[in-house]
Coordinates of C-alpha atoms and ligand atoms in Angstrom, one line a residue:
M186 CA 12.9 9.4 24.3
E187 CA 9.8 9.1 27.4
H188 CA 7.7 11.6 27.6
Q189 CA 6.0 12.4 30.7
K190 CA 2.8 12.7 29.1
L191 CA 1.6 11.9 25.1
T192 CA 0.5 14.6 23.0
E193 CA -3.4 13.8 22.2
F194 CA -4.3 13.1 19.0
P195 CA -5.6 16.4 17.2
N196 CA -9.7 16.7 16.8
D197 CA -9.5 16.2 13.0
F198 CA -7.2 13.0 13.0
L199 CA -8.0 10.6 10.0
W200 CA -9.3 7.5 11.8
G201 CA -9.3 5.4 8.7
S202 CA -8.9 2.3 7.2
A203 CA -8.5 0.9 3.2
S204 CA -8.5 -1.1 0.3
A205 CA -7.9 -1.3 -2.9
A206 CA -10.0 -1.9 -6.3
Y207 CA -9.0 -5.5 -7.4
Q208 CA -8.9 -6.9 -3.9
V209 CA -12.3 -5.9 -2.9
E210 CA -14.4 -5.2 -6.2
G211 CA -15.2 -8.0 -8.1
A212 CA -17.2 -7.4 -10.9
W213 CA -14.3 -7.7 -13.0
Q214 CA -16.3 -7.6 -16.4
E215 CA -18.9 -5.5 -15.5
D216 CA -20.5 -2.2 -16.7
G217 CA -17.8 -1.7 -19.8
K218 CA -14.7 -2.7 -17.2
G219 CA -11.7 -3.6 -19.4
E220 CA -9.3 -6.2 -18.5
S221 CA -6.1 -5.5 -16.2
I222 CA -2.6 -6.9 -16.0
W223 CA -3.7 -8.5 -12.8
D224 CA -6.9 -9.9 -14.2
R225 CA -4.8 -11.8 -17.1
F226 CA -1.8 -12.8 -14.6
V227 CA -4.0 -14.3 -11.7
R228 CA -4.9 -16.9 -14.8
I229 CA -1.7 -18.2 -15.2
P230 CA -1.2 -21.6 -13.2
G231 CA 0.9 -21.6 -10.0
K232 CA 1.1 -17.8 -9.6
T233 CA -1.5 -17.0 -6.9
F234 CA -1.9 -19.0 -3.8
K235 CA -4.4 -22.0 -4.6
G236 CA -5.2 -20.5 -8.1
T237 CA -7.2 -17.6 -6.4
N238 CA -8.0 -14.1 -8.6
G239 CA -10.1 -11.2 -7.6
D240 CA -13.3 -12.0 -10.3
L241 CA -15.9 -12.1 -7.6
A242 CA -13.5 -10.8 -4.5
V243 CA -15.5 -10.1 -1.8
D244 CA -18.3 -8.5 -4.1
H245 CA -17.8 -4.9 -2.9
Y246 CA -19.1 -3.4 -6.2
H247 CA -22.3 -4.4 -5.6
R248 CA -22.5 -4.3 -2.1
F249 CA -20.6 -1.1 -0.9
K250 CA -23.5 0.5 0.1
E251 CA -23.5 -2.4 3.1
D252 CA -20.0 -1.8 3.5
I253 CA -20.2 2.1 3.9
A254 CA -23.5 1.3 6.7
L255 CA -21.1 -0.8 8.7
M256 CA -17.8 2.0 8.5
K257 CA -21.1 4.4 9.7
E258 CA -21.7 2.6 12.4
Q259 CA -18.2 2.2 13.4
G260 CA -17.4 5.8 13.3
L261 CA -14.8 5.4 10.5
K262 CA -13.7 8.9 9.7
A263 CA -12.1 8.5 6.3
Y264 CA -12.1 5.3 3.7
R265 CA -8.7 4.8 1.4
F266 CA -9.9 2.8 -1.5
S267 CA -8.4 2.6 -5.2
V268 CA -9.8 3.4 -8.7
A269 CA -9.4 0.4 -11.3
W270 CA -8.1 2.6 -14.2
T271 CA -10.1 0.2 -16.4
R272 CA -13.4 1.0 -15.2
I273 CA -12.5 4.6 -16.1
F274 CA -10.9 3.7 -19.5
P275 CA -11.3 0.0 -20.8
N276 CA -7.8 0.4 -23.1
G277 CA -6.4 2.9 -20.7
R278 CA -6.8 5.8 -22.8
G279 CA -9.5 6.7 -25.5
K280 CA -13.1 7.3 -24.8
I281 CA -14.5 7.7 -21.0
N282 CA -16.7 4.3 -19.5
Q283 CA -19.3 7.0 -18.1
A284 CA -21.0 3.6 -16.3
G285 CA -17.4 2.9 -14.5
L286 CA -17.1 6.8 -13.5
D287 CA -20.8 6.6 -12.2
F288 CA -19.8 3.6 -9.6
Y289 CA -17.1 5.5 -8.0
Q290 CA -19.5 8.9 -7.9
E291 CA -21.8 6.8 -6.3
L292 CA -19.3 5.6 -3.8
I293 CA -17.9 8.7 -3.1
D294 CA -21.4 10.4 -2.7
E295 CA -22.1 7.5 -0.2
L296 CA -19.1 8.1 1.9
I297 CA -19.6 11.9 2.1
K298 CA -23.4 11.3 3.1
N299 CA -22.3 9.1 6.0
D300 CA -19.5 11.7 7.2
I301 CA -16.7 9.7 5.7
E302 CA -13.5 11.3 4.0
P303 CA -13.1 9.4 0.8
I304 CA -9.1 8.8 0.4
V305 CA -8.7 8.0 -3.6
T306 CA -5.6 6.1 -4.9
L307 CA -5.3 6.7 -8.3
Y308 CA -3.1 3.7 -9.2
H309 CA -3.1 0.1 -6.9
W310 CA -1.5 -1.9 -9.7
D311 CA -4.3 -3.0 -11.8
L312 CA -2.8 -1.4 -15.0
P313 CA -4.8 -1.8 -18.2
Q314 CA -3.6 -4.8 -20.0
A315 CA -4.3 -2.8 -23.2
L316 CA -1.3 -0.9 -22.5
Q317 CA 0.8 -3.8 -21.3
E318 CA 0.0 -4.9 -25.0
E319 CA 0.4 -1.6 -26.8
Y320 CA 3.3 -0.6 -25.3
A321 CA 4.6 -2.5 -22.4
G322 CA 2.8 -0.3 -19.9
W323 CA 5.3 1.0 -17.4
E324 CA 8.5 0.7 -19.8
S325 CA 7.1 3.3 -21.9
R326 CA 7.3 6.8 -21.6
Q327 CA 4.0 7.0 -23.0
I328 CA 2.5 5.9 -19.6
I329 CA 3.3 9.2 -18.2
E330 CA 1.0 11.2 -20.7
D331 CA -1.9 8.4 -20.2
F332 CA -1.8 8.1 -16.3
T333 CA -1.9 11.6 -16.0
H334 CA -4.5 12.0 -18.5
Y335 CA -6.2 9.5 -16.6
A336 CA -6.0 11.3 -12.8
E337 CA -6.9 14.8 -14.6
T338 CA -10.0 12.6 -15.5
L339 CA -10.6 11.8 -11.9
F340 CA -9.6 15.4 -10.4
N341 CA -12.3 16.9 -12.8
A342 CA -14.7 14.4 -11.6
F343 CA -14.3 14.5 -8.2
R344 CA -13.1 18.2 -7.4
G345 CA -13.9 19.7 -4.2
K346 CA -15.2 16.0 -2.8
V347 CA -12.6 14.0 -2.6
H348 CA -9.6 16.1 -0.5
Y349 CA -7.1 13.3 -0.3
W350 CA -5.3 11.6 -3.2
V351 CA -3.1 8.9 -3.4
S352 CA -1.0 8.9 -6.8
L353 CA 1.1 5.7 -6.7
N354 CA 0.3 2.5 -4.3
E355 CA 3.8 1.3 -3.1
Q356 CA 5.9 1.7 -6.0
N357 CA 8.6 0.1 -4.7
I358 CA 6.6 -3.0 -4.1
F359 CA 4.8 -3.2 -7.8
T360 CA 8.4 -2.3 -9.5
S361 CA 10.5 -5.1 -7.6
L362 CA 7.7 -7.9 -7.6
G363 CA 6.8 -7.2 -11.2
Y364 CA 10.2 -6.7 -12.7
L365 CA 12.7 -8.7 -10.4
L366 CA 10.9 -11.3 -8.4
A367 CA 8.4 -11.9 -11.2
A368 CA 5.9 -12.5 -8.3
H369 CA 3.5 -9.5 -9.7
P370 CA 2.7 -8.9 -13.4
P371 CA 4.3 -8.5 -16.0
G372 CA 6.0 -11.8 -14.3
V373 CA 10.0 -10.4 -15.2
T374 CA 13.1 -10.8 -13.4
N375 CA 15.5 -8.1 -14.8
P376 CA 17.1 -5.5 -12.7
K377 CA 18.1 -3.0 -15.7
R378 CA 14.2 -3.1 -16.7
M379 CA 13.1 -2.5 -13.2
Y380 CA 15.2 0.3 -12.5
Q381 CA 14.3 2.0 -15.7
V382 CA 10.4 1.1 -15.2
N383 CA 10.9 2.7 -11.6
H384 CA 12.5 6.1 -13.1
I385 CA 9.5 6.4 -15.5
A386 CA 7.0 5.7 -12.4
N387 CA 8.6 8.3 -10.8
L388 CA 8.2 10.5 -13.4
A389 CA 5.0 9.6 -14.1
N390 CA 4.1 10.2 -10.2
A391 CA 5.7 13.9 -10.4
A392 CA 3.7 14.8 -13.5
V393 CA 0.4 13.9 -12.1
I394 CA 1.2 15.6 -8.7
N395 CA 2.0 18.4 -10.8
K396 CA -1.1 18.6 -12.6
F397 CA -2.9 18.3 -9.3
H398 CA -1.3 21.3 -8.6
E399 CA -1.4 23.1 -11.7
L400 CA -5.3 22.9 -11.6
A401 CA -5.3 24.2 -7.9
M402 CA -7.4 21.0 -6.8
P403 CA -8.6 21.9 -3.3
G404 CA -6.8 19.0 -1.2
K405 CA -3.4 17.4 -1.0
I406 CA -1.8 14.6 -3.3
G407 CA 1.1 12.2 -2.0
P408 CA 2.5 8.9 -3.1
S409 CA 2.0 5.4 -0.6
F410 CA 5.3 4.0 0.1
A411 CA 6.1 0.9 1.6
Y412 CA 8.4 1.6 4.2
T413 CA 10.2 -1.4 6.2
P414 CA 12.8 0.5 7.9
N415 CA 16.4 -1.2 8.2
Y416 CA 18.1 -2.4 11.3
P417 CA 21.6 -3.7 11.8
I418 CA 21.8 -7.1 13.6
N419 CA 24.5 -5.7 16.1
S420 CA 27.1 -2.9 16.1
D421 CA 29.7 -5.1 14.1
P422 CA 30.1 -2.0 11.7
K423 CA 30.1 -4.2 9.0
N424 CA 26.6 -5.0 9.4
I425 CA 25.6 -1.4 10.2
L426 CA 27.0 -0.6 6.9
A427 CA 24.8 -3.5 5.6
A428 CA 21.7 -2.0 7.1
E429 CA 22.6 1.6 5.9
N430 CA 22.9 0.2 2.4
A431 CA 19.5 -1.3 2.8
E432 CA 18.2 2.0 3.8
D433 CA 19.8 3.8 0.7
L434 CA 18.7 1.2 -1.8
L435 CA 15.5 -0.2 -0.3
A436 CA 13.9 3.4 1.0
H437 CA 16.2 6.5 0.1
Y438 CA 15.9 5.4 -3.7
W439 CA 12.2 6.4 -3.4
L440 CA 11.8 8.6 -0.9
D441 CA 14.6 11.0 -1.9
V442 CA 13.0 11.0 -5.6
Y443 CA 9.7 11.8 -4.1
M444 CA 10.5 14.6 -1.7
W445 CA 13.9 16.1 -3.4
G446 CA 13.9 14.7 -7.0
K447 CA 17.1 13.5 -6.1
Y448 CA 18.3 9.6 -6.3
P449 CA 20.5 8.4 -3.5
V450 CA 24.3 8.8 -4.1
A451 CA 25.9 5.1 -2.8
A452 CA 22.5 3.4 -4.3
M453 CA 23.2 5.2 -7.6
N454 CA 26.6 4.4 -7.8
F455 CA 26.3 0.8 -6.9
L456 CA 23.6 0.7 -9.9
E457 CA 26.0 2.3 -12.4
E458 CA 28.7 -0.3 -11.2
H459 CA 26.3 -3.6 -12.2
G460 CA 25.0 -1.4 -15.6
W461 CA 21.5 -1.3 -13.8
A462 CA 21.3 2.4 -13.4
P463 CA 18.2 4.0 -15.4
K464 CA 18.8 6.2 -18.4
I465 CA 18.0 9.9 -17.1
E466 CA 17.1 12.2 -20.2
E467 CA 16.9 15.6 -20.8
G468 CA 14.4 17.3 -18.5
D469 CA 13.7 14.2 -16.0
V470 CA 15.6 15.8 -13.1
E471 CA 13.9 18.9 -13.7
L472 CA 10.1 17.4 -13.6
L473 CA 11.7 15.2 -10.5
E474 CA 12.3 18.2 -8.7
S475 CA 9.4 20.6 -9.3
A476 CA 6.7 17.9 -7.7
K477 CA 6.2 18.3 -4.2
P478 CA 3.9 16.0 -2.6
D479 CA 1.8 17.4 0.3
F480 CA 1.9 14.4 2.4
L481 CA 4.0 11.1 2.4
G482 CA 1.9 8.1 2.4
I483 CA 3.3 4.9 4.5
N484 CA 2.2 1.7 4.5
Y485 CA 3.9 0.3 7.4
Y486 CA 3.9 -3.5 8.3
Q487 CA 7.4 -4.5 9.3
T488 CA 11.2 -3.7 10.0
S489 CA 14.1 -5.6 8.3
T490 CA 17.2 -6.6 10.3
N491 CA 20.3 -6.9 8.1
A492 CA 23.6 -8.4 8.2
F493 CA 26.9 -8.1 5.9
N494 CA 26.3 -10.1 2.5
P495 CA 29.6 -10.8 0.7
F496 CA 29.3 -10.7 -3.1
D497 CA 29.0 -14.5 -3.2
G498 CA 26.4 -14.4 -0.5
V499 CA 22.7 -14.7 -0.8
G500 CA 20.2 -13.4 -3.5
A501 CA 16.4 -13.5 -3.9
G502 CA 14.8 -16.3 -1.7
K503 CA 11.5 -17.7 -1.7
M504 CA 8.5 -15.5 0.2
N505 CA 6.2 -17.1 2.4
T506 CA 2.9 -17.1 0.9
T507 CA 1.4 -20.2 2.4
G508 CA 0.7 -19.3 6.1
K509 CA 3.3 -21.8 7.3
K510 CA 5.7 -20.1 9.8
G511 CA 9.2 -20.3 9.0
S512 CA 8.7 -21.2 5.4
S513 CA 10.4 -17.6 3.9
E514 CA 14.2 -18.5 3.0
E515 CA 16.9 -16.1 3.3
T516 CA 17.4 -12.9 1.1
G517 CA 19.6 -10.3 -0.1
V518 CA 21.4 -8.5 -2.4
P519 CA 25.1 -9.9 -3.0
G520 CA 27.4 -7.0 -2.1
M521 CA 24.8 -4.8 -0.2
Y522 CA 22.7 -6.5 2.7
K523 CA 21.1 -9.8 3.9
K524 CA 17.8 -9.6 5.6
V525 CA 18.1 -12.0 9.0
E526 CA 15.9 -13.0 11.6
N527 CA 15.2 -9.7 14.3
P528 CA 15.4 -12.4 17.6
F529 CA 13.9 -9.7 19.9
V530 CA 10.5 -9.7 17.8
E531 CA 7.8 -11.7 17.0
R532 CA 6.8 -13.0 13.7
T533 CA 3.1 -14.0 11.9
N534 CA 2.3 -17.0 10.2
W535 CA 3.8 -15.4 7.2
D536 CA 7.0 -14.9 8.4
W537 CA 6.4 -10.5 8.8
E538 CA 8.3 -9.2 12.0
I539 CA 5.7 -7.6 14.3
D540 CA 7.4 -4.4 15.6
P541 CA 5.4 -1.5 16.7
E542 CA 8.3 0.4 17.6
G543 CA 9.3 0.4 14.2
L544 CA 6.7 2.7 13.6
R545 CA 7.6 5.4 15.5
I546 CA 11.3 5.0 14.3
A547 CA 9.8 5.2 10.8
L548 CA 8.0 8.1 11.5
R549 CA 10.9 9.9 13.5
R550 CA 13.1 9.1 10.6
I551 CA 10.8 10.6 7.9
T552 CA 9.8 13.5 10.2
S553 CA 13.9 14.5 10.3
R554 CA 14.6 13.8 7.0
Y555 CA 12.0 15.3 4.9
R556 CA 10.0 17.6 7.4
T557 CA 6.9 16.5 5.6
P558 CA 3.0 15.5 7.0
V559 CA 2.7 11.8 6.8
L560 CA -0.7 9.8 6.2
I561 CA -0.3 6.1 7.5
T562 CA -2.2 4.7 4.3
E563 CA -1.5 1.1 5.7
N564 CA -0.9 -0.8 9.1
G565 CA -2.3 -3.9 9.8
L566 CA -2.1 -8.2 10.8
G567 CA -2.8 -10.6 8.4
E568 CA -4.0 -13.9 10.2
Y569 CA -5.9 -16.6 10.2
D570 CA -9.4 -15.8 11.7
Q571 CA -11.9 -18.4 13.0
L572 CA -16.0 -17.5 12.7
T573 CA -17.2 -19.6 15.8
P574 CA -20.6 -21.0 15.6
E575 CA -22.3 -18.1 17.3
K576 CA -20.7 -16.0 14.1
K577 CA -18.0 -13.9 16.2
I578 CA -14.5 -13.5 15.5
H579 CA -12.0 -13.3 18.3
D580 CA -9.2 -11.4 17.1
D581 CA -7.6 -10.5 20.0
Y582 CA -4.3 -10.4 18.3
R583 CA -5.2 -7.9 16.0
I584 CA -6.2 -5.8 18.7
T585 CA -2.8 -6.3 20.6
Y586 CA -1.3 -5.4 17.2
L587 CA -3.5 -2.2 16.1
S588 CA -3.6 -0.9 19.7
N589 CA -0.1 -1.3 20.0
H590 CA 1.0 0.6 16.5
V591 CA -1.5 3.5 17.6
K592 CA 0.5 3.7 20.4
A593 CA 3.6 4.2 18.6
I594 CA 2.1 7.1 16.6
K595 CA 1.2 8.6 19.6
E596 CA 4.7 8.6 20.9
A597 CA 5.8 9.8 17.3
I598 CA 3.5 12.6 17.1
S599 CA 4.8 13.1 20.9
D600 CA 8.4 13.2 19.4
G601 CA 7.3 15.9 17.0
A602 CA 6.2 13.8 13.8
N603 CA 2.9 15.3 11.9
V604 CA 0.7 12.4 11.2
L605 CA -2.5 13.2 9.6
G606 CA -4.3 9.8 10.1
Y607 CA -4.1 6.5 10.2
C608 CA -5.5 4.0 7.8
T609 CA -5.8 0.6 9.1
W610 CA -5.1 -2.4 6.3
S611 CA -8.2 -3.8 5.9
Y612 CA -11.7 -3.0 6.1
T613 CA -13.4 -5.9 5.3
D614 CA -11.2 -9.1 4.5
L615 CA -10.4 -9.4 1.2
L616 CA -8.2 -11.0 -1.4
S617 CA -4.2 -10.8 -0.7
W618 CA -2.8 -10.5 -4.2
L619 CA -0.5 -13.6 -3.7
N620 CA -1.8 -15.5 -0.2
G621 CA -5.7 -16.0 -1.2
Y622 CA -8.5 -15.2 1.2
Q623 CA -6.8 -17.2 4.5
K624 CA -4.9 -14.3 5.0
R625 CA -7.3 -12.0 6.7
Y626 CA -6.9 -8.5 7.5
G627 CA -10.2 -7.1 8.1
F628 CA -12.3 -5.5 11.0
V629 CA -15.4 -7.0 9.3
Y630 CA -15.3 -10.8 8.2
V631 CA -16.1 -11.7 4.8
D632 CA -17.4 -15.4 4.3
Q633 CA -15.0 -16.0 1.6
D634 CA -12.6 -18.6 1.0
E635 CA -10.3 -20.0 -1.5
T636 CA -13.0 -21.9 -2.9
Q637 CA -14.5 -18.5 -3.9
K638 CA -17.8 -19.8 -3.4
G639 CA -19.0 -18.3 0.1
S640 CA -21.9 -16.5 1.2
L641 CA -20.0 -13.4 1.1
N642 CA -21.8 -12.6 4.4
R643 CA -20.2 -9.7 6.4
Y644 CA -19.7 -10.5 10.0
K645 CA -18.3 -7.8 12.9
K646 CA -15.2 -9.2 14.6
D647 CA -14.0 -8.0 18.1
S648 CA -11.6 -5.5 16.5
Y649 CA -14.4 -3.7 14.9
Y650 CA -15.9 -2.9 18.2
W651 CA -12.2 -1.8 19.8
Y652 CA -11.8 0.2 16.9
Q653 CA -15.2 1.7 17.3
Q654 CA -14.3 2.7 21.3
L655 CA -11.0 4.2 19.9
I656 CA -12.4 6.4 17.7
K657 CA -15.1 7.7 19.8
E658 CA -12.5 8.4 22.4
N659 CA -10.0 9.8 19.8
G660 CA -7.2 7.6 20.8
T661 CA -7.3 9.1 24.6
N662 CA -7.1 5.8 26.4
L663 CA -4.2 3.7 24.9
Ligands
BGP247 C1 0.7 -3.8 0.7 C2 -0.3 -3.4 -0.5 C3 -1.8 -3.9 0.1 C4 -1.9 -5.4 0.7 C5 -1.0 -5.6 2.1 C6 -1.0 -6.8 2.3 O1 1.6 -4.5 0.1 O2 -0.4 -2.3 -1.1 O3 -2.8 -4.3 -1.3 O4 -1.9 -6.2 0.0 O5 0.3 -5.2 1.2 O6 0.2 -7.5 1.8 P1 -0.5 -9.1 1.4 O7 -1.8 -9.3 0.9 O8 0.7 -9.7 1.1 O9 -0.5 -9.6 3.0

């Protein structure tokens, strides 16, 4: 749809940027923090790129004031970060660790002092190791109570200060990578367990959203979903059906539950046929249907193009975690779909497809299907950056990527989508879970690499100034 004139961004649009505790904080054993499943997992040889870990990360724990000063100077309106559960409850539950809570109080106060809206993610994958050991973490229904109690603690602590809350970050990724691909902790490859864990995570998500509303918290809460819209490779009906299969099994399987409390029909039948469907107990459906997110958080990076995949076709393939273009393998679910290369789009060095139009398509689909406000909680380009001898970073490729995506949002708003804000991934460079430090996303370059011995000095990239200007103009000159 062409528009004569695009709708302008609203004046209160949240121009933001994001991070996650494990990827930036460091200080992994400081001030009473407990061990998380990531603290443990990164120590298993071969699991992360060159054995990198977040022990020090980019030392945001000690440098948050410096980082916030840079945000202020840039004019950032919102900063999304996550709370490390293990700083609040070192063993997942029990006695509060006041020093951990104090750290986030200070961080939030500093943001507010600088007119930056804090957006708090309750769970960005760093589950307390103690809960993993005690009852296998997300595999037990006990986590519903413990997660809700942890969330309630934060609700009470930051009531009135924090107005935007993200319940779970990318449940689709942490369950799939944790329990299907063994690429994340706890390193399992078992579809039955994965779909069971996912069901329990759905219940925990719903319980926390209900708790937020019960407490009449001032503000909004919603989950963040990693949405990769699916396309068919061409108009062969077999391929169209493959794309429908992928959309049902990889997107509706989460989004329908968040928004309607219902699993999609075809995907659920597929799981039942394979004996992988979750066990749904009495009361579960009521709980899922009762929880109403105030917005949907969307993490958008790319689209996926699909083709027919027979029963004896391709299954899970290798991901590109090296940054060598073309090193990822074909992947799919036999009998459902396989992911193929889209000939119309470019790819990053990590083989992620660059498709700004796909963000507009994502927003359009979500708007029509769910009629919900959307907060874009992540979008960005992971690339190699070069620090010049003059300490500059000329990341024009990132500026192109981001500005094309912002334009797509503006078009989607003109189409009728209700978008609350846009958080780029990421604010500073940070640790990529599986890709070390060489895959950089930030506006702010951090001198840190796989040796983990960098100076940790911060340098503004060209994209930092580009975003500063964009915010100043509220996205009018795209
Ligand atoms: C999302 C995660 C982020 C971040 C981002 C980039 O899935 O929510 O935490 O890591 O992806 O991914 P990567 O680091 O793999 O490039």
